[in-house]
Amino acid sequence: MTEIAASDFRPAQRHIRLDTILRLRWLAVLGQLAAIFIVAQGLEFNVEIVPCVSIIALSAALNLALQTVSNPLQRLEPMQAAGLLALNIVELAGLLFFTGGLQNPFSFLFLAPVLISATALPARFTFGLGVLAVACASVLFFFHLPLPWDSDDPLVLPPIYLVGVWLSIVLAIGVTSLYSFQVTEEARKLADALAATELVLTREQHLTQLDGLAAAAAHELGTPLATIFLISRELEKTVKDPVFAADLKTLREQTQRCREILSKITQLSSTGAPFDRMKLSELIEEVVAPHRDFGIDIKVRVAVAAVAEPVGSRNPAILYGVGNIVENAVDFARTTVEVNAWWNKDTIELVISDDGPGIPPDILKRIGEPYLSRRRTQDEGGGLGLGVFIARTLLERTGAKVSFTNRTFPDHGAVVQINWPRERFEAIETSEETIG
């Protein structure tokens, strides 16, 4: 059982389409024009129309140029997308300069580009855009033209209120961007981890399909091999030359050997073959066997119960899931790993424990989440931290309940408990049921 390596599955870099940003920019252009028209014509306030319309016209001209020169459906590099979002912030700052600065209620629109970046771009670009937005808001706190208002009754806001507006913008940018980034990152990790799980299942399915192809090939080759065997045997009886007789005997023996090999392939690939269903103790031994030669003593204890031992299918999901947990136990154990199993008429329980350092409390609360690993680097065998997540997902698909704890002090080490309803464990017929 091996960890999914970065070479096998690498999360795709996040990109944003040019069309998405252009739609947002056109929406901003229309909204800004509508706001200026309402304030100037509807409310009849004194607005610096020429500079405001000039800024909006430059923004619209850039949109047209981008639509003409570039394919709107292309995915932008993070740097390019961040540049366009930064331009949105600067354009908004220019409009706010001519319309009251932070006194303008639309000053909270500084949040929009940063929020878009938090959901679509890497963290460093979001941080840079956040700093740019806060810097623009800080400049507008000191430098701006008066807010368009009734000239007979001008609106004068106290400085303490403007400080509060500035602080609320800063906090809104920081908190909402961090929250959006965290939610998006978790969703992306979960999607990538599920994709990696499907990759494992697909590989197991391919192996199952190869078994079927092997059985078909064995069946097709059986007839010509039987013919060769019969002819060589008859020739061996009639040929008197000892040299030819020896060659024919060798031919007959090797043909018989091929028939026996193909017969084994057919048996292993067919439903109801000797190894298609196995006792719980046999399943445990198959999982444990590959890990016995790493200097760690693996102790298997199977409790004797009054009821018969459970017999289940040789299920790839169970083999992979339990094998991955055993592999982790061997990796972190100092000297010993224990695998204990017991059952009754209703339940099957498998407990895997080690004498290693145990699971840190901060990880114990989140164990089984994707991209969570105690190994720091891939050079140390860290992979992508998907092993436990995939193992838990596969085991839960077979009806198991998986829990992670630490040994009680003064003992130390991790404990993984796997419980199946016995009826569900014994009802799993083939690996394809789990894969499908």
Tab-separated table of C-alpha atoms in Angstrom:
chain	number	residue	atom	x	y	z
A	1	MET	CA	0.000	0.000	0.000
A	2	THR	CA	1.624	3.251	-1.059
A	3	GLU	CA	0.943	6.909	-0.579
A	4	ILE	CA	-0.325	8.842	-3.585
A	5	ALA	CA	2.753	10.646	-4.855
A	6	ALA	CA	2.926	14.122	-6.308
A	7	SER	CA	3.947	12.640	-9.609
A	8	ASP	CA	0.721	10.610	-9.707
A	9	PHE	CA	-1.643	13.378	-8.782
A	10	ARG	CA	-0.824	17.072	-8.673
A	11	PRO	CA	-3.525	19.649	-7.819
A	12	ALA	CA	-4.093	21.950	-10.754
A	13	GLN	CA	-2.996	25.563	-10.417
A	14	ARG	CA	-5.914	27.919	-10.001
A	15	HIS	CA	-6.698	30.270	-12.881
A	16	ILE	CA	-9.475	32.723	-13.675
A	17	ARG	CA	-10.893	33.314	-17.121
A	18	LEU	CA	-10.499	36.677	-18.818
A	19	ASP	CA	-14.220	36.623	-19.620
A	20	THR	CA	-15.062	36.502	-15.904
A	21	ILE	CA	-13.038	39.618	-15.119
A	22	LEU	CA	-14.340	41.434	-18.190
A	23	ARG	CA	-17.939	40.761	-17.169
A	24	LEU	CA	-17.216	42.184	-13.719
A	25	ARG	CA	-15.485	45.221	-15.216
A	26	TRP	CA	-18.402	45.899	-17.597
A	27	LEU	CA	-20.780	45.580	-14.667
A	28	ALA	CA	-18.669	48.108	-12.763
A	29	VAL	CA	-18.710	50.508	-15.739
A	30	LEU	CA	-22.503	50.350	-16.030
A	31	GLY	CA	-22.969	50.740	-12.286
A	32	GLN	CA	-20.651	53.711	-12.091
A	33	LEU	CA	-22.343	55.475	-15.003
A	34	ALA	CA	-25.753	54.828	-13.454
A	35	ALA	CA	-24.605	56.197	-10.083
A	36	ILE	CA	-23.216	59.384	-11.625
A	37	PHE	CA	-26.374	59.902	-13.703
A	38	ILE	CA	-28.644	59.458	-10.666
A	39	VAL	CA	-26.579	61.758	-8.452
A	40	ALA	CA	-26.148	64.465	-11.112
A	41	GLN	CA	-29.567	64.385	-12.790
A	42	GLY	CA	-31.868	62.748	-10.276
A	43	LEU	CA	-30.595	64.315	-7.046
A	44	GLU	CA	-29.138	67.392	-8.811
A	45	PHE	CA	-25.937	67.310	-6.737
A	46	ASN	CA	-22.773	68.966	-7.973
A	47	VAL	CA	-20.607	66.135	-9.370
A	48	GLU	CA	-17.240	66.354	-11.137
A	49	ILE	CA	-18.732	64.737	-14.217
A	50	VAL	CA	-15.849	65.204	-16.670
A	51	PRO	CA	-13.056	63.498	-14.653
A	52	CYS	CA	-15.407	60.742	-13.456
A	53	VAL	CA	-16.671	59.969	-16.958
A	54	SER	CA	-13.080	60.081	-18.246
A	55	ILE	CA	-12.024	57.393	-15.762
A	56	ILE	CA	-15.024	55.256	-16.690
A	57	ALA	CA	-14.316	55.757	-20.413
A	58	LEU	CA	-10.707	54.618	-19.965
A	59	SER	CA	-11.955	51.528	-18.155
A	60	ALA	CA	-14.436	50.771	-20.953
A	61	ALA	CA	-11.750	51.329	-23.607
A	62	LEU	CA	-9.468	48.841	-21.839
A	63	ASN	CA	-12.302	46.308	-21.747
A	64	LEU	CA	-12.886	46.680	-25.480
A	65	ALA	CA	-9.176	46.349	-26.193
A	66	LEU	CA	-8.909	43.171	-24.139
A	67	GLN	CA	-11.958	41.663	-25.838
A	68	THR	CA	-10.552	42.519	-29.264
A	69	VAL	CA	-6.944	41.463	-28.771
A	70	SER	CA	-7.368	38.443	-26.496
A	71	ASN	CA	-9.643	35.444	-26.417
A	72	PRO	CA	-12.150	36.072	-23.599
A	73	LEU	CA	-12.283	32.346	-22.838
A	74	GLN	CA	-8.558	32.081	-22.139
A	75	ARG	CA	-7.451	31.463	-18.572
A	76	LEU	CA	-5.232	34.194	-17.217
A	77	GLU	CA	-2.060	33.602	-15.289
A	78	PRO	CA	-2.411	34.636	-11.623
A	79	MET	CA	-0.167	37.650	-12.183
A	80	GLN	CA	-2.291	38.901	-15.088
A	81	ALA	CA	-5.563	38.454	-13.200
A	82	ALA	CA	-4.125	40.203	-10.157
A	83	GLY	CA	-3.008	43.100	-12.374
A	84	LEU	CA	-6.529	43.619	-13.727
A	85	LEU	CA	-8.006	43.456	-10.223
A	86	ALA	CA	-5.415	45.961	-9.020
A	87	LEU	CA	-6.456	48.240	-11.890
A	88	ASN	CA	-10.060	47.980	-10.662
A	89	ILE	CA	-8.951	49.165	-7.228
A	90	VAL	CA	-7.027	52.117	-8.674
A	91	GLU	CA	-9.973	53.111	-10.905
A	92	LEU	CA	-12.349	52.982	-7.930
A	93	ALA	CA	-9.920	55.087	-5.889
A	94	GLY	CA	-9.833	57.683	-8.685
A	95	LEU	CA	-13.634	57.910	-8.783
A	96	LEU	CA	-13.861	58.160	-5.006
A	97	PHE	CA	-11.280	60.970	-5.013
A	98	PHE	CA	-13.667	63.114	-7.060
A	99	THR	CA	-16.761	62.059	-5.095
A	100	GLY	CA	-16.000	62.485	-1.408
A	101	GLY	CA	-13.387	59.840	-0.577
A	102	LEU	CA	-14.363	57.669	2.392
A	103	GLN	CA	-17.465	59.781	2.927
A	104	ASN	CA	-18.872	58.123	-0.192
A	105	PRO	CA	-20.824	54.972	0.805
A	106	PHE	CA	-19.485	53.204	-2.292
A	107	SER	CA	-16.024	53.187	-0.699
A	108	PHE	CA	-16.795	49.678	0.580
A	109	LEU	CA	-16.485	48.442	-2.999
A	110	PHE	CA	-12.746	48.231	-2.290
A	111	LEU	CA	-13.659	44.853	-0.865
A	112	ALA	CA	-14.871	43.362	-4.198
A	113	PRO	CA	-11.544	42.863	-6.077
A	114	VAL	CA	-9.839	41.494	-2.963
A	115	LEU	CA	-12.711	39.085	-2.372
A	116	ILE	CA	-12.529	37.839	-5.979
A	117	SER	CA	-8.802	37.301	-5.589
A	118	ALA	CA	-9.338	35.365	-2.343
A	119	THR	CA	-11.589	32.879	-4.117
A	120	ALA	CA	-9.593	32.487	-7.330
A	121	LEU	CA	-5.922	33.451	-6.872
A	122	PRO	CA	-3.018	32.367	-4.652
A	123	ALA	CA	-2.689	33.925	-1.203
A	124	ARG	CA	0.246	36.192	-2.039
A	125	PHE	CA	-1.739	38.036	-4.717
A	126	THR	CA	-4.718	38.424	-2.388
A	127	PHE	CA	-2.442	39.865	0.269
A	128	GLY	CA	-0.945	42.312	-2.236
A	129	LEU	CA	-4.355	43.460	-3.442
A	130	GLY	CA	-5.498	43.859	0.160
A	131	VAL	CA	-2.504	46.073	0.918
A	132	LEU	CA	-3.201	48.134	-2.221
A	133	ALA	CA	-6.866	48.604	-1.262
A	134	VAL	CA	-5.973	49.659	2.290
A	135	ALA	CA	-3.327	52.067	0.936
A	136	CYS	CA	-5.866	53.658	-1.425
A	137	ALA	CA	-8.393	53.983	1.387
A	138	SER	CA	-5.749	55.581	3.605
A	139	VAL	CA	-4.851	58.153	0.929
A	140	LEU	CA	-8.526	58.980	0.393
A	141	PHE	CA	-8.895	59.589	4.123
A	142	PHE	CA	-6.698	62.678	3.770
A	143	PHE	CA	-7.038	63.694	0.123
A	144	HIS	CA	-10.363	63.930	-1.713
A	145	LEU	CA	-12.830	66.417	-3.130
A	146	PRO	CA	-16.031	67.143	-1.164
A	147	LEU	CA	-18.870	64.664	-1.238
A	148	PRO	CA	-21.538	65.732	-3.786
A	149	TRP	CA	-24.324	67.229	-1.665
A	150	ASP	CA	-26.788	70.068	-1.397
A	151	SER	CA	-24.752	73.280	-1.564
A	152	ASP	CA	-27.235	75.061	0.749
A	153	ASP	CA	-26.879	72.380	3.429
A	154	PRO	CA	-23.419	70.786	3.054
A	155	LEU	CA	-22.773	67.481	4.808
A	156	VAL	CA	-19.865	67.582	7.257
A	157	LEU	CA	-18.892	64.244	8.841
A	158	PRO	CA	-16.749	64.234	12.012
A	159	PRO	CA	-13.219	62.811	11.696
A	160	ILE	CA	-13.977	60.076	14.229
A	161	TYR	CA	-16.693	58.760	11.910
A	162	LEU	CA	-14.270	58.698	8.958
A	163	VAL	CA	-11.759	56.806	11.111
A	164	GLY	CA	-14.485	54.279	11.806
A	165	VAL	CA	-15.243	53.966	8.080
A	166	TRP	CA	-11.557	53.449	7.308
A	167	LEU	CA	-11.220	50.858	10.060
A	168	SER	CA	-14.354	49.014	8.926
A	169	ILE	CA	-12.993	48.844	5.362
A	170	VAL	CA	-9.682	47.448	6.607
A	171	LEU	CA	-11.397	44.862	8.823
A	172	ALA	CA	-13.869	43.896	6.093
A	173	ILE	CA	-11.025	43.350	3.624
A	174	GLY	CA	-9.038	41.292	6.109
A	175	VAL	CA	-11.783	39.173	7.667
A	176	THR	CA	-13.955	38.439	4.632
A	177	SER	CA	-10.970	37.778	2.379
A	178	LEU	CA	-9.418	35.406	4.897
A	179	TYR	CA	-12.723	33.602	5.366
A	180	SER	CA	-13.364	33.332	1.626
A	181	PHE	CA	-9.834	32.103	0.983
A	182	GLN	CA	-10.126	29.473	3.723
A	183	VAL	CA	-13.489	28.182	2.489
A	184	THR	CA	-12.310	28.073	-1.124
A	185	GLU	CA	-9.058	26.353	-0.162
A	186	GLU	CA	-10.877	23.695	1.840
A	187	ALA	CA	-13.282	23.064	-1.029
A	188	ARG	CA	-10.392	22.804	-3.481
A	189	LYS	CA	-8.467	20.392	-1.243
A	190	LEU	CA	-11.526	18.228	-0.779
A	191	ALA	CA	-12.200	18.166	-4.524
A	192	ASP	CA	-8.573	17.242	-5.272
A	193	ALA	CA	-8.556	14.583	-2.562
A	194	LEU	CA	-11.761	13.045	-3.877
A	195	ALA	CA	-10.230	13.049	-7.349
A	196	ALA	CA	-7.202	11.207	-5.938
A	197	THR	CA	-9.537	8.707	-4.284
A	198	GLU	CA	-11.247	8.112	-7.598
A	199	LEU	CA	-7.784	7.593	-9.105
A	200	VAL	CA	-7.112	4.793	-6.615
A	201	LEU	CA	-10.490	3.224	-7.295
A	202	THR	CA	-9.931	3.489	-11.047
A	203	ARG	CA	-6.602	1.696	-10.705
A	204	GLU	CA	-8.245	-1.087	-8.733
A	205	GLN	CA	-10.964	-1.306	-11.365
A	206	HIS	CA	-8.360	-1.570	-14.103
A	207	LEU	CA	-6.727	-4.428	-12.206
A	208	THR	CA	-10.088	-6.170	-12.012
A	209	GLN	CA	-10.595	-5.665	-15.741
A	210	LEU	CA	-7.123	-7.073	-16.402
A	211	ASP	CA	-8.099	-10.158	-14.416
A	212	GLY	CA	-11.079	-10.572	-16.741
A	213	LEU	CA	-8.894	-10.170	-19.815
A	214	ALA	CA	-6.444	-12.705	-18.405
A	215	ALA	CA	-9.289	-15.183	-17.887
A	216	ALA	CA	-10.523	-14.625	-21.440
A	217	ALA	CA	-7.016	-15.075	-22.822
A	218	ALA	CA	-6.562	-18.265	-20.787
A	219	HIS	CA	-9.824	-19.629	-22.141
A	220	GLU	CA	-8.899	-18.842	-25.746
A	221	LEU	CA	-5.397	-20.323	-25.404
A	222	GLY	CA	-6.669	-23.464	-23.704
A	223	THR	CA	-7.887	-25.151	-26.908
A	224	PRO	CA	-4.701	-24.772	-29.026
A	225	LEU	CA	-2.541	-25.814	-26.073
A	226	ALA	CA	-4.688	-28.912	-25.542
A	227	THR	CA	-4.248	-29.773	-29.223
A	228	ILE	CA	-0.467	-29.333	-29.037
A	229	PHE	CA	-0.396	-31.470	-25.883
A	230	LEU	CA	-2.342	-34.330	-27.489
A	231	ILE	CA	-0.338	-34.312	-30.730
A	232	SER	CA	2.990	-34.220	-28.894
A	233	ARG	CA	1.879	-37.129	-26.676
A	234	GLU	CA	0.831	-39.237	-29.684
A	235	LEU	CA	4.049	-38.447	-31.537
A	236	GLU	CA	6.054	-39.336	-28.456
A	237	LYS	CA	4.491	-42.837	-28.556
A	238	THR	CA	5.288	-43.423	-32.233
A	239	VAL	CA	8.742	-41.841	-32.633
A	240	LYS	CA	11.568	-44.348	-32.027
A	241	ASP	CA	14.535	-41.963	-32.280
A	242	PRO	CA	15.583	-41.214	-28.670
A	243	VAL	CA	16.683	-37.649	-29.525
A	244	PHE	CA	13.324	-36.735	-31.062
A	245	ALA	CA	11.493	-38.600	-28.309
A	246	ALA	CA	13.281	-36.521	-25.662
A	247	ASP	CA	12.395	-33.296	-27.475
A	248	LEU	CA	8.764	-34.348	-27.785
A	249	LYS	CA	8.652	-35.213	-24.090
A	250	THR	CA	10.017	-31.749	-23.241
A	251	LEU	CA	7.435	-30.177	-25.566
A	252	ARG	CA	4.623	-32.142	-23.897
A	253	GLU	CA	5.804	-31.211	-20.375
A	254	GLN	CA	6.126	-27.505	-21.175
A	255	THR	CA	2.711	-27.517	-22.854
A	256	GLN	CA	1.224	-29.123	-19.753
A	257	ARG	CA	2.929	-26.478	-17.641
A	258	CYS	CA	1.358	-23.704	-19.753
A	259	ARG	CA	-2.054	-25.321	-19.304
A	260	GLU	CA	-1.587	-25.407	-15.533
A	261	ILE	CA	-0.558	-21.720	-15.432
A	262	LEU	CA	-3.584	-20.701	-17.495
A	263	SER	CA	-5.794	-22.818	-15.246
A	264	LYS	CA	-4.557	-20.909	-12.190
A	265	ILE	CA	-5.212	-17.575	-13.919
A	266	THR	CA	-8.746	-18.663	-14.724
A	267	GLN	CA	-9.380	-19.744	-11.133
A	268	LEU	CA	-8.050	-16.520	-9.624
A	269	SER	CA	-10.137	-14.409	-12.000
A	270	SER	CA	-13.423	-16.245	-11.666
A	271	THR	CA	-16.165	-15.561	-9.151
A	272	GLY	CA	-16.189	-18.130	-6.393
A	273	ALA	CA	-12.501	-19.003	-6.792
A	274	PRO	CA	-10.609	-20.236	-3.694
A	275	PHE	CA	-9.202	-16.784	-2.886
A	276	ASP	CA	-12.255	-14.771	-3.880
A	277	ARG	CA	-13.577	-14.997	-0.315
A	278	MET	CA	-11.381	-15.236	2.740
A	279	LYS	CA	-11.581	-15.374	6.509
A	280	LEU	CA	-10.888	-12.226	8.532
A	281	SER	CA	-7.628	-13.701	9.873
A	282	GLU	CA	-6.467	-14.465	6.310
A	283	LEU	CA	-7.331	-10.956	5.187
A	284	ILE	CA	-5.317	-9.494	8.077
A	285	GLU	CA	-2.330	-11.686	7.268
A	286	GLU	CA	-2.395	-10.639	3.604
A	287	VAL	CA	-2.409	-6.981	4.628
A	288	VAL	CA	0.312	-7.370	7.265
A	289	ALA	CA	2.715	-9.617	5.329
A	290	PRO	CA	4.320	-6.889	3.119
A	291	HIS	CA	5.295	-4.858	6.215
A	292	ARG	CA	7.051	-7.534	8.289
A	293	ASP	CA	10.558	-6.922	6.947
A	294	PHE	CA	11.061	-3.334	8.136
A	295	GLY	CA	12.475	-3.983	11.602
A	296	ILE	CA	9.116	-3.513	13.350
A	297	ASP	CA	7.539	-6.394	15.251
A	298	ILE	CA	3.941	-6.783	14.053
A	299	LYS	CA	1.847	-8.766	16.506
A	300	VAL	CA	-1.469	-10.137	15.236
A	301	ARG	CA	-3.983	-11.283	17.820
A	302	VAL	CA	-7.272	-12.813	16.723
A	303	ALA	CA	-9.678	-13.402	19.581
A	304	VAL	CA	-11.441	-16.751	19.784
A	305	ALA	CA	-15.203	-16.230	19.750
A	306	ALA	CA	-18.174	-18.507	20.261
A	307	VAL	CA	-19.467	-17.724	16.759
A	308	ALA	CA	-17.831	-18.668	13.479
A	309	GLU	CA	-15.099	-16.450	12.031
A	310	PRO	CA	-16.375	-13.852	9.523
A	311	VAL	CA	-15.745	-14.602	5.860
A	312	GLY	CA	-15.732	-11.690	3.422
A	313	SER	CA	-14.681	-11.013	-0.132
A	314	ARG	CA	-11.130	-10.129	-1.074
A	315	ASN	CA	-12.145	-6.506	-1.435
A	316	PRO	CA	-9.557	-4.030	-2.836
A	317	ALA	CA	-11.043	-1.164	-0.796
A	318	ILE	CA	-10.572	-3.074	2.474
A	319	LEU	CA	-7.106	-4.290	1.513
A	320	TYR	CA	-5.971	-0.794	0.543
A	321	GLY	CA	-7.606	0.971	3.486
A	322	VAL	CA	-6.384	-1.392	6.221
A	323	GLY	CA	-3.009	-1.727	4.494
A	324	ASN	CA	-2.483	2.028	4.464
A	325	ILE	CA	-3.271	2.279	8.186
A	326	VAL	CA	-0.879	-0.594	8.956
A	327	GLU	CA	1.781	1.096	6.819
A	328	ASN	CA	1.397	4.346	8.772
A	329	ALA	CA	1.618	2.434	12.054
A	330	VAL	CA	4.863	0.766	10.909
A	331	ASP	CA	6.270	4.131	9.776
A	332	PHE	CA	5.734	5.785	13.172
A	333	ALA	CA	6.249	2.811	15.509
A	334	ARG	CA	9.422	2.513	17.562
A	335	THR	CA	9.469	-1.268	17.953
A	336	THR	CA	5.980	-2.788	17.832
A	337	VAL	CA	2.681	-2.643	15.967
A	338	GLU	CA	-0.311	-4.580	17.257
A	339	VAL	CA	-3.245	-5.728	15.123
A	340	ASN	CA	-6.090	-7.071	17.237
A	341	ALA	CA	-9.335	-8.495	15.889
A	342	TRP	CA	-12.500	-9.831	17.500
A	343	TRP	CA	-16.065	-10.407	16.437
A	344	ASN	CA	-19.489	-11.534	17.521
A	345	LYS	CA	-22.682	-12.270	15.619
A	346	ASP	CA	-23.338	-8.557	14.987
A	347	THR	CA	-19.996	-6.720	14.872
A	348	ILE	CA	-16.445	-7.062	13.600
A	349	GLU	CA	-13.748	-4.911	15.197
A	350	LEU	CA	-10.175	-4.395	14.054
A	351	VAL	CA	-7.778	-2.337	16.213
A	352	ILE	CA	-4.367	-1.262	14.895
A	353	SER	CA	-1.990	0.392	17.390
A	354	ASP	CA	1.678	1.322	17.574
A	355	ASP	CA	4.170	2.445	20.216
A	356	GLY	CA	5.212	5.594	18.359
A	357	PRO	CA	4.795	9.233	19.416
A	358	GLY	CA	1.034	9.166	18.902
A	359	ILE	CA	-1.127	11.661	17.048
A	360	PRO	CA	-0.636	15.331	18.072
A	361	PRO	CA	-3.798	16.823	19.627
A	362	ASP	CA	-4.196	19.461	16.911
A	363	ILE	CA	-4.093	16.796	14.186
A	364	LEU	CA	-6.183	14.291	16.153
A	365	LYS	CA	-9.206	16.577	15.865
A	366	ARG	CA	-8.860	16.752	12.085
A	367	ILE	CA	-7.481	13.302	11.278
A	368	GLY	CA	-8.862	11.917	8.060
A	369	GLU	CA	-9.114	15.299	6.334
A	370	PRO	CA	-7.337	15.611	2.972
A	371	TYR	CA	-3.806	17.062	2.792
A	372	LEU	CA	-3.192	16.518	6.512
A	373	SER	CA	0.142	14.897	7.254
A	374	ARG	CA	2.640	14.717	10.099
A	375	ARG	CA	5.436	14.242	7.603
A	376	ARG	CA	6.971	17.612	6.752
A	377	THR	CA	8.349	17.004	3.308
A	378	GLN	CA	7.970	14.613	0.468
A	379	ASP	CA	11.617	13.595	0.972
A	380	GLU	CA	10.556	12.198	4.341
A	381	GLY	CA	7.782	10.224	2.688
A	382	GLY	CA	5.097	12.809	3.102
A	383	GLY	CA	3.492	12.489	-0.305
A	384	LEU	CA	0.425	14.702	-0.508
A	385	GLY	CA	-0.992	13.659	2.866
A	386	LEU	CA	-3.872	11.844	1.174
A	387	GLY	CA	-3.221	8.321	2.435
A	388	VAL	CA	-5.332	8.396	5.575
A	389	PHE	CA	-8.102	10.312	3.823
A	390	ILE	CA	-8.282	7.756	1.001
A	391	ALA	CA	-8.060	4.830	3.423
A	392	ARG	CA	-10.862	6.213	5.561
A	393	THR	CA	-13.024	6.998	2.519
A	394	LEU	CA	-12.586	3.510	1.064
A	395	LEU	CA	-13.276	1.768	4.374
A	396	GLU	CA	-16.380	3.857	5.027
A	397	ARG	CA	-17.655	2.888	1.575
A	398	THR	CA	-17.555	-0.731	2.723
A	399	GLY	CA	-19.702	0.135	5.761
A	400	ALA	CA	-16.885	0.556	8.290
A	401	LYS	CA	-16.688	3.177	11.015
A	402	VAL	CA	-13.121	4.427	11.540
A	403	SER	CA	-11.939	6.290	14.651
A	404	PHE	CA	-8.510	7.593	15.687
A	405	THR	CA	-7.288	7.947	19.275
A	406	ASN	CA	-4.085	7.793	21.318
A	407	ARG	CA	-3.147	5.260	23.934
A	408	THR	CA	-3.917	6.173	27.534
A	409	PHE	CA	-1.012	7.628	29.538
A	410	PRO	CA	1.579	6.355	30.507
A	411	ASP	CA	1.482	4.313	27.268
A	412	HIS	CA	2.096	6.174	24.044
A	413	GLY	CA	1.182	5.595	20.423
A	414	ALA	CA	-1.726	5.901	18.022
A	415	VAL	CA	-4.769	3.642	17.963
A	416	VAL	CA	-7.049	3.165	14.933
A	417	GLN	CA	-10.312	1.327	15.493
A	418	ILE	CA	-12.287	-0.068	12.546
A	419	ASN	CA	-15.786	-1.462	13.086
A	420	TRP	CA	-18.001	-3.205	10.536
A	421	PRO	CA	-21.537	-4.493	10.923
A	422	ARG	CA	-20.901	-8.197	10.371
A	423	GLU	CA	-23.791	-8.497	7.939
A	424	ARG	CA	-22.353	-5.700	5.773
A	425	PHE	CA	-18.811	-7.117	5.887
A	426	GLU	CA	-19.918	-10.566	4.749
A	427	ALA	CA	-22.353	-9.218	2.152
A	428	ILE	CA	-19.713	-7.482	0.000
A	429	GLU	CA	-19.515	-9.761	-3.009
A	430	THR	CA	-16.929	-8.289	-5.348
A	431	SER	CA	-14.510	-5.421	-5.642
A	432	GLU	CA	-16.622	-3.947	-8.429
A	433	GLU	CA	-19.452	-3.234	-6.002
A	434	THR	CA	-17.223	-0.905	-4.054
A	435	ILE	CA	-15.655	0.620	-7.110
A	436	GLY	CA	-18.983	1.304	-8.765
